[in-house]
CSV table of N, CA and C in Angstrom, one decimal:
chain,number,residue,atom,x,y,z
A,1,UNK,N,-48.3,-113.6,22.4
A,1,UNK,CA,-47.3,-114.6,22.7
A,1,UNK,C,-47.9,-115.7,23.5
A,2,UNK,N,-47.9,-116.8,23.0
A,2,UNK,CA,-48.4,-118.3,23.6
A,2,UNK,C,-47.5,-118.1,25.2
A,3,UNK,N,-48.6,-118.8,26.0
A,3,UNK,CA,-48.1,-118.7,27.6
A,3,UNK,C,-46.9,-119.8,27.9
A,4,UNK,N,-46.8,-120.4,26.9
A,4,UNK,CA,-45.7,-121.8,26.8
A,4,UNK,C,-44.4,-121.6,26.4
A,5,UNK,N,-44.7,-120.3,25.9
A,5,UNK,CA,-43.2,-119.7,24.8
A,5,UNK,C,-42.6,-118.9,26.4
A,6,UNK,N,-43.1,-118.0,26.8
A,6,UNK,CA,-42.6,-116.9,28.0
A,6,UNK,C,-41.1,-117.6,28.9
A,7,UNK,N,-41.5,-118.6,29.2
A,7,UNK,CA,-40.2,-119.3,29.8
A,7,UNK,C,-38.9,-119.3,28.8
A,8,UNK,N,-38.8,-119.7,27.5
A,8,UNK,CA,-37.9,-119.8,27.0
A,8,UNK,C,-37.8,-118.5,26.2
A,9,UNK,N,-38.8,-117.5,25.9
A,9,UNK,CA,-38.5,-116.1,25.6
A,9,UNK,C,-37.5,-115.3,27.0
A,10,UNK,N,-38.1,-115.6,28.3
A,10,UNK,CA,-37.2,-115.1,29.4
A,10,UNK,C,-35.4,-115.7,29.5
A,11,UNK,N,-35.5,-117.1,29.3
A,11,UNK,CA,-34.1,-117.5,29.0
A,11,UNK,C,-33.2,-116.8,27.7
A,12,UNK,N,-33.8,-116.8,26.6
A,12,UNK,CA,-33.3,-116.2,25.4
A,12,UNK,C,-32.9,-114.8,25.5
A,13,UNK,N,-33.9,-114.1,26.5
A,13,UNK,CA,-33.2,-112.4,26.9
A,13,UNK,C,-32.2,-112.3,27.7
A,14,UNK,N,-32.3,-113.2,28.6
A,14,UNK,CA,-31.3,-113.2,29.9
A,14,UNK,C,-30.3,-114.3,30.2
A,15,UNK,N,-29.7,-115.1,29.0
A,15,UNK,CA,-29.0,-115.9,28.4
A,15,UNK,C,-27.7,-115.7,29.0
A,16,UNK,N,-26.8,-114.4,28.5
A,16,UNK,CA,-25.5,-114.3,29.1
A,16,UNK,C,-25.8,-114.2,30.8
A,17,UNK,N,-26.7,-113.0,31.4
A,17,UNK,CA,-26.5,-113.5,32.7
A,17,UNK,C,-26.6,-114.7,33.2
A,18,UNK,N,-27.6,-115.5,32.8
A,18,UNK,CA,-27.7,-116.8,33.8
A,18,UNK,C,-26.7,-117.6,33.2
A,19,UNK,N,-26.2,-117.6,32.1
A,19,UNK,CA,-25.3,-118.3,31.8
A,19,UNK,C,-23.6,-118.1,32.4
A,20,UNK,N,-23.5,-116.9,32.6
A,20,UNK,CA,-22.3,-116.0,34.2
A,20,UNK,C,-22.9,-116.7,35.3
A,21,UNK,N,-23.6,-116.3,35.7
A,21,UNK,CA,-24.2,-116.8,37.2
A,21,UNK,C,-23.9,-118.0,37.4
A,22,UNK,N,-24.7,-118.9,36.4
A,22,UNK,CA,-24.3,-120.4,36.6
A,22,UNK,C,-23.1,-121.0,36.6
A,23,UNK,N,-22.1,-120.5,35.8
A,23,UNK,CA,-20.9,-121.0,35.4
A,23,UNK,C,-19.6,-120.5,36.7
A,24,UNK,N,-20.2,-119.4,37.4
A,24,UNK,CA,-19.3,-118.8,38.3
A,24,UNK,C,-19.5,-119.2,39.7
A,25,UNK,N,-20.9,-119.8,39.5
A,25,UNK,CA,-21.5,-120.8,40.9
A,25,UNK,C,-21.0,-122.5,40.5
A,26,UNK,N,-21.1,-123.1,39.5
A,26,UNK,CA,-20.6,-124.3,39.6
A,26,UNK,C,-18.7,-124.2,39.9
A,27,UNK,N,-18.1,-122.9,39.7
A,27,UNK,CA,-16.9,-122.7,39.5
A,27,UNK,C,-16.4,-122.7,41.4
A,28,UNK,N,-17.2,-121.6,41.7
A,28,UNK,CA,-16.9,-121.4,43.5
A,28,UNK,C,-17.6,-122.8,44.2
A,29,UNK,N,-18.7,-123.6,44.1
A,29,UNK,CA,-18.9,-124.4,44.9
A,29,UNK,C,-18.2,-126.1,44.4
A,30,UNK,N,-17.6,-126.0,43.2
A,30,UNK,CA,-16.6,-126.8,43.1
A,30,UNK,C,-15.3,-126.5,43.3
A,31,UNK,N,-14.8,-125.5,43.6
A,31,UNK,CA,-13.3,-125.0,43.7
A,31,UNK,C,-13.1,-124.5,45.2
A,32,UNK,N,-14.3,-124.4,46.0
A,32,UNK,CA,-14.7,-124.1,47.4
A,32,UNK,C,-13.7,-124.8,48.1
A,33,UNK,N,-12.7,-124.1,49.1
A,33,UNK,CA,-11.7,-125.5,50.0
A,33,UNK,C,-12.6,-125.9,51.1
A,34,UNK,N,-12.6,-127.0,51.4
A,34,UNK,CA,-13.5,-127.7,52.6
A,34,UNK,C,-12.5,-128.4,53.1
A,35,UNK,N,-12.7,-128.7,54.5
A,35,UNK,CA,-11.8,-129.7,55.7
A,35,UNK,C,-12.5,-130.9,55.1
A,36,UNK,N,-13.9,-131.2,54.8
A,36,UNK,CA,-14.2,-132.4,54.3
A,36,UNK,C,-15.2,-132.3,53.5
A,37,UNK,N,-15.6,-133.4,52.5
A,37,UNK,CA,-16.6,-132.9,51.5
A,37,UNK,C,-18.2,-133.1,52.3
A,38,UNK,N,-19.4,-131.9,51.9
A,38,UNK,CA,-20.4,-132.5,52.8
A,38,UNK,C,-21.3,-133.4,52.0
A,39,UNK,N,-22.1,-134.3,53.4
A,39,UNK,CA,-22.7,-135.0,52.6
A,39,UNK,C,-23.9,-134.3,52.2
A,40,UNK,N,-24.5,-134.8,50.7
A,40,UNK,CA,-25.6,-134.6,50.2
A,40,UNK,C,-26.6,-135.4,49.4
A,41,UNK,N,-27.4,-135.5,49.5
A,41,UNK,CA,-28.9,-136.5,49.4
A,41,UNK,C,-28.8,-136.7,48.0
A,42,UNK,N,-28.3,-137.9,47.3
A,42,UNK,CA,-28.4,-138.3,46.1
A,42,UNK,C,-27.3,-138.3,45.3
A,43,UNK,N,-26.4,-138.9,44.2
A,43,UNK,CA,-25.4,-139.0,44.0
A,43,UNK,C,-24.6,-137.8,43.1
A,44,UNK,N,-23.7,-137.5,43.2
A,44,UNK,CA,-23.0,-136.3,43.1
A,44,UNK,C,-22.5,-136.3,41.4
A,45,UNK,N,-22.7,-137.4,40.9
A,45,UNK,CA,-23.0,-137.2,39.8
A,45,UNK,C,-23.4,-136.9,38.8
A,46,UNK,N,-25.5,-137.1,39.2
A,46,UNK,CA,-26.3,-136.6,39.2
A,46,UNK,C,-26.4,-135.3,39.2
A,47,UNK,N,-25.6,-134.5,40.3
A,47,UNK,CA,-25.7,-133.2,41.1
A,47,UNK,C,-24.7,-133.0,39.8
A,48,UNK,N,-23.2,-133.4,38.9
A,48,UNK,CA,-22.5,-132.9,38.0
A,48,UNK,C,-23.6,-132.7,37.0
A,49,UNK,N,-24.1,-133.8,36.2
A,49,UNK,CA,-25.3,-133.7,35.2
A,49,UNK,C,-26.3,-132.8,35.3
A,50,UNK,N,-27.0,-132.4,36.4
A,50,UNK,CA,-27.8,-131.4,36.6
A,50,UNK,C,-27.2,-129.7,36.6
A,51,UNK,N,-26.0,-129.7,37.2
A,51,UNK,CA,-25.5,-128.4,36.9
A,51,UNK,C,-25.0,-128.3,35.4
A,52,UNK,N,-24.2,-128.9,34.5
A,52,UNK,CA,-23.7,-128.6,33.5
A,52,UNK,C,-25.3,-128.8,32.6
A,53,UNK,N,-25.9,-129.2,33.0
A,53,UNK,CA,-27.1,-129.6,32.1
A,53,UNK,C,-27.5,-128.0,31.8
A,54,UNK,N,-27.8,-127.4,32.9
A,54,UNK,CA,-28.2,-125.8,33.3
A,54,UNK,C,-27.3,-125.2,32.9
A,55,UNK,N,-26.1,-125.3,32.9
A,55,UNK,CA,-25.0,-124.4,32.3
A,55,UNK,C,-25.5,-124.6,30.6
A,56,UNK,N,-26.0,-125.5,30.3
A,56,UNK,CA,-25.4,-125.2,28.5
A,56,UNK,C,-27.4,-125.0,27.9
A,57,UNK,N,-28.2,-124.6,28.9
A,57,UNK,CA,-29.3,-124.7,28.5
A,57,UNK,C,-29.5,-123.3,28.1
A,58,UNK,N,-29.2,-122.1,28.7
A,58,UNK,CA,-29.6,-121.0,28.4
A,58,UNK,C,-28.6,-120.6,26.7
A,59,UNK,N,-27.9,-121.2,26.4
A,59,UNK,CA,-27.1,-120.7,25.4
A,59,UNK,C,-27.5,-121.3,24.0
A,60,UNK,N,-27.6,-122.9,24.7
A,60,UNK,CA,-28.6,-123.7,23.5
A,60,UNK,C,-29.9,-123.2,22.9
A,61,UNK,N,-30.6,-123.0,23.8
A,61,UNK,CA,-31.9,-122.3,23.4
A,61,UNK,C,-31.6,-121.1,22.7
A,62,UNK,N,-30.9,-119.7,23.4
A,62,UNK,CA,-30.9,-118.1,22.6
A,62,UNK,C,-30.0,-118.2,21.4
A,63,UNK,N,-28.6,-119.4,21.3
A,63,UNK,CA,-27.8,-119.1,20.0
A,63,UNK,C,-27.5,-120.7,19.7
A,64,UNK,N,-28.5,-121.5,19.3
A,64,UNK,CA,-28.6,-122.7,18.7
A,64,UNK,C,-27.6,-123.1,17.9
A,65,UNK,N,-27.2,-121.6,17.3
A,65,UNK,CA,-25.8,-121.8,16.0
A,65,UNK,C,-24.3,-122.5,16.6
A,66,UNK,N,-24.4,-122.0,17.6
A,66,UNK,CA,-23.2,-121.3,18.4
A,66,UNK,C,-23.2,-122.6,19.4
A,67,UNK,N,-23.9,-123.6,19.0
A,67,UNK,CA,-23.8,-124.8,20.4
A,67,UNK,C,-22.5,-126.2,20.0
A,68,UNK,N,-22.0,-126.0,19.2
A,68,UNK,CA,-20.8,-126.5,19.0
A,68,UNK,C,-19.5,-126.2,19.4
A,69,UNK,N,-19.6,-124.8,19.6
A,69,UNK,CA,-18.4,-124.1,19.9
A,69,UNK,C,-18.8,-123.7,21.4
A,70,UNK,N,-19.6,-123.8,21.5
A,70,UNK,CA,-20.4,-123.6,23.5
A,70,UNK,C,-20.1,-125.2,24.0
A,71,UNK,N,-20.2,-126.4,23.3
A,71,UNK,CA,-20.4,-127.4,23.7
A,71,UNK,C,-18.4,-127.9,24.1
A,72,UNK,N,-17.6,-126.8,23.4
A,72,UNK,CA,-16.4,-127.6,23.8
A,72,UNK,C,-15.9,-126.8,24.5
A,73,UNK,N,-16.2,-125.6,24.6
A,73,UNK,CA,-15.9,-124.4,26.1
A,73,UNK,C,-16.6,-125.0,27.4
A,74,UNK,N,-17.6,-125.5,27.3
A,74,UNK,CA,-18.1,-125.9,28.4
A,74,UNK,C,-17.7,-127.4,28.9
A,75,UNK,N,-17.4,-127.9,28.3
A,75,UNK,CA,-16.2,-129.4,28.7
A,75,UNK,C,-14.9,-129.0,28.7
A,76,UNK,N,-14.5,-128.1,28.4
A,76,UNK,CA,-13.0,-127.3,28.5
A,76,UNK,C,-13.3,-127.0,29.9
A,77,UNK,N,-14.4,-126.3,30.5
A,77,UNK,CA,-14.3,-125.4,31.5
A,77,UNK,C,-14.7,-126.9,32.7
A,78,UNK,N,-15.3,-127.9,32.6
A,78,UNK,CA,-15.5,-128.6,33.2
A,78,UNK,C,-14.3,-128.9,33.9
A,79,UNK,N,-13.6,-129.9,32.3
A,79,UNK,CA,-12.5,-130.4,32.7
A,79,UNK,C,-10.9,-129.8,33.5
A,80,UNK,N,-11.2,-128.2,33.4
A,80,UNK,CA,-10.6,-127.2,33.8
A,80,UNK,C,-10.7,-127.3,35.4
A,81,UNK,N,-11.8,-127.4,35.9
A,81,UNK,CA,-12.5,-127.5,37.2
A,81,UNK,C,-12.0,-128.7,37.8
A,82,UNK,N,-12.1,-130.1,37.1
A,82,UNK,CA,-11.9,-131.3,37.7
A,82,UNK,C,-10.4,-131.1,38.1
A,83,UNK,N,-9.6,-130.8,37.1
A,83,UNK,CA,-8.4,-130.9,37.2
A,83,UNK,C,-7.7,-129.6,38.4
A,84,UNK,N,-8.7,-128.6,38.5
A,84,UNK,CA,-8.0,-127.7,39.9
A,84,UNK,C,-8.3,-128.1,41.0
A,85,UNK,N,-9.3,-128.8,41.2
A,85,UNK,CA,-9.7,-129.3,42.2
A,85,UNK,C,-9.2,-130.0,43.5
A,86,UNK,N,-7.6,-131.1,43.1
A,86,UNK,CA,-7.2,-131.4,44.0
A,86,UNK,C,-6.3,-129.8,44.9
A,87,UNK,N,-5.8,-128.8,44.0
A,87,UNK,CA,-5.4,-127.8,45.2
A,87,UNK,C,-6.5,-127.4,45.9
A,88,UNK,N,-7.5,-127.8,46.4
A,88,UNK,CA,-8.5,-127.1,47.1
A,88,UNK,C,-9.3,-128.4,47.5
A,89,UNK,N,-8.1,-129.4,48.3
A,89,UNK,CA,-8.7,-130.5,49.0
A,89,UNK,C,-9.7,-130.8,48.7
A,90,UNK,N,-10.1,-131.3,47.3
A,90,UNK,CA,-11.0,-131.9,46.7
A,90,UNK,C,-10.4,-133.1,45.9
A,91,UNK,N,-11.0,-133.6,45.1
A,91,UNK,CA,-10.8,-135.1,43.9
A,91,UNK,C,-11.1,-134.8,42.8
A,92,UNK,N,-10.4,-134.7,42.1
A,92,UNK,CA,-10.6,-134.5,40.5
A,92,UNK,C,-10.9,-136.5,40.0
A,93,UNK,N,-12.3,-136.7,39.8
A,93,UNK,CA,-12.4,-137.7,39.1
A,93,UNK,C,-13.1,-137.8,37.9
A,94,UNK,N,-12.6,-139.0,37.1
A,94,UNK,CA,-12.8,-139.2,35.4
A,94,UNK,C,-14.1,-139.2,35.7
A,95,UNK,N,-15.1,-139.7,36.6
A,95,UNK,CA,-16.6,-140.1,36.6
A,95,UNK,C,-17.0,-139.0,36.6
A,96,UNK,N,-16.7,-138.0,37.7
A,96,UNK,CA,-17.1,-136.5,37.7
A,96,UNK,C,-17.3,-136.0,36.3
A,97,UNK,N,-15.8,-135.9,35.5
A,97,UNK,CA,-15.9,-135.1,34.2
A,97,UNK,C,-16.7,-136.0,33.1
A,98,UNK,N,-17.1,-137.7,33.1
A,98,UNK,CA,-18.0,-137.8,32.1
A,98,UNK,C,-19.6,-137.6,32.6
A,99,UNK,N,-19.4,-137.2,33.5
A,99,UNK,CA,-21.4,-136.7,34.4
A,99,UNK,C,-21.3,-135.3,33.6
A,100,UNK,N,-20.3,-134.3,33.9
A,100,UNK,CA,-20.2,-133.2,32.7
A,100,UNK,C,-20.4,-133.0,32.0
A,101,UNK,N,-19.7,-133.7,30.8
A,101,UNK,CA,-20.1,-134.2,29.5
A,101,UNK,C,-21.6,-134.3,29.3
A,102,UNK,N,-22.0,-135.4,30.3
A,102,UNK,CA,-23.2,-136.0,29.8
A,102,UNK,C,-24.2,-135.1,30.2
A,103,UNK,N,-24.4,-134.0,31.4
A,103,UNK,CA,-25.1,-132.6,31.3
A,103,UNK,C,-24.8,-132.0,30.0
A,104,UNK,N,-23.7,-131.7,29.9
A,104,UNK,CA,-23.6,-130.6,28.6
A,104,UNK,C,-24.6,-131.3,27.4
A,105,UNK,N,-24.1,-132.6,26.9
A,105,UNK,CA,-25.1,-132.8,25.9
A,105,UNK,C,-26.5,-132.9,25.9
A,106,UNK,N,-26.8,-133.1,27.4
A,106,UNK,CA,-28.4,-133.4,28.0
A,106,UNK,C,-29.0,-131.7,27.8
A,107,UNK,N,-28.3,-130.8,28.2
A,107,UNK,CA,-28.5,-129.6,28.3
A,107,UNK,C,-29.1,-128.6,26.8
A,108,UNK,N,-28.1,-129.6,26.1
A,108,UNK,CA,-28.1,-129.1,24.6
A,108,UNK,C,-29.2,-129.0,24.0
A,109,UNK,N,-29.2,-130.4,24.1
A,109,UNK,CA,-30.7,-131.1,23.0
A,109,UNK,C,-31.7,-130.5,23.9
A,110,UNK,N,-32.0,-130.9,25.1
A,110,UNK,CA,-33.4,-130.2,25.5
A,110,UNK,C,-33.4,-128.8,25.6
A,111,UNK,N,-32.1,-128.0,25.2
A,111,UNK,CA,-32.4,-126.8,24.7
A,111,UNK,C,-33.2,-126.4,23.2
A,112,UNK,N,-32.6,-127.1,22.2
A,112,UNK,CA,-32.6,-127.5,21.1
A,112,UNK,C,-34.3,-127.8,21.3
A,113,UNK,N,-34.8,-128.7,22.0
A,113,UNK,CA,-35.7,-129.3,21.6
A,113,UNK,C,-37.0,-127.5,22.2
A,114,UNK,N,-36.4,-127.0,23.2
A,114,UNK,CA,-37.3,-126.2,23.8
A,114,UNK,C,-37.5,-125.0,22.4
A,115,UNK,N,-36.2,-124.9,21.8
A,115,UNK,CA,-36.2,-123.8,21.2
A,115,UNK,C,-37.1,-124.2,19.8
A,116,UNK,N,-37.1,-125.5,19.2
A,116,UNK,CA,-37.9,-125.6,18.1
A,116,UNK,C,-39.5,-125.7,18.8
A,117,UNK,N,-39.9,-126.0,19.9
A,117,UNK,CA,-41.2,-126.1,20.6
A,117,UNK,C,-41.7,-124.8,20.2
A,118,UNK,N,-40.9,-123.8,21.2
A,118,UNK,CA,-41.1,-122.2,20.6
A,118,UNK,C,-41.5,-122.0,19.4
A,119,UNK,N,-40.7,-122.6,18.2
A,119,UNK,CA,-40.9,-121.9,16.9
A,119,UNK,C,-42.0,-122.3,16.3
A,120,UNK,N,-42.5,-123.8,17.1
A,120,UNK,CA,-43.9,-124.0,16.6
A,120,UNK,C,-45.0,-123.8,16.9
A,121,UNK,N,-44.9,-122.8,18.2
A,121,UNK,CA,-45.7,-122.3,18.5
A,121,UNK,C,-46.4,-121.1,17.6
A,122,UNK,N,-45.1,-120.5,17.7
A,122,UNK,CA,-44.9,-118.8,16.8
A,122,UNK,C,-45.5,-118.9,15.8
């Protein structure tokens, strides 16, 4: 096995867990009640794009078939999140859910792109 494949062989075995993990950590640290939001170094919608990017990367890569019907569960579950959010003294904003979006598709393709890398390895 090429030493370039091992990363995306480890994602493709361990797919559903990191795919739980992630999804149940973007769920608690967005649904988290706070007295006030904290601050953090760089824009939070970046910080949306980079999590959902990671949410839809492990599933892209191990079930490539299955990223159409992953791609509208995971903007389901996004927009699920924005919208609970004001009960837990937070802000459900439209910017928020298209940073979502735009991880999920970001997530996709560079899954997509990792998972044919692999095959041309093989």
């Amino acid at each position: 096995m090429p030493a370039q494949s091992q990363p995306v062989d480890l994602i493709s075995k361990f797919y559903r867990s990191l795919t739980l993990t992630l999804g149940l950590s973007i769920a608690l640290l967005s649904l988290w009640p706070l007295d006030e939001l904290p601050r953090v170094i760089g824009s939070d919608k970046l910080h949306h794009l980079i999590a959902y990017a990671a949410l839809s990367l492990p599933v892209s890569i191990a079930k490539p078939r299955e990223t159409w019907l992953w791609l509208m569960g995971v903007i389901v579950f996004g927009g699920l999140i924005e919208l609970l959010q004001p009960l837990s003294n937070r802000y459900a904003e439209w910017l928020d859910f298209a940073a979502n979006c735009s991880g999920v598709a970001m997530g996709i393709v560079l899954g997509h792109w990792l998972s044919n890398q692999k095959s041309a390895l093989d």
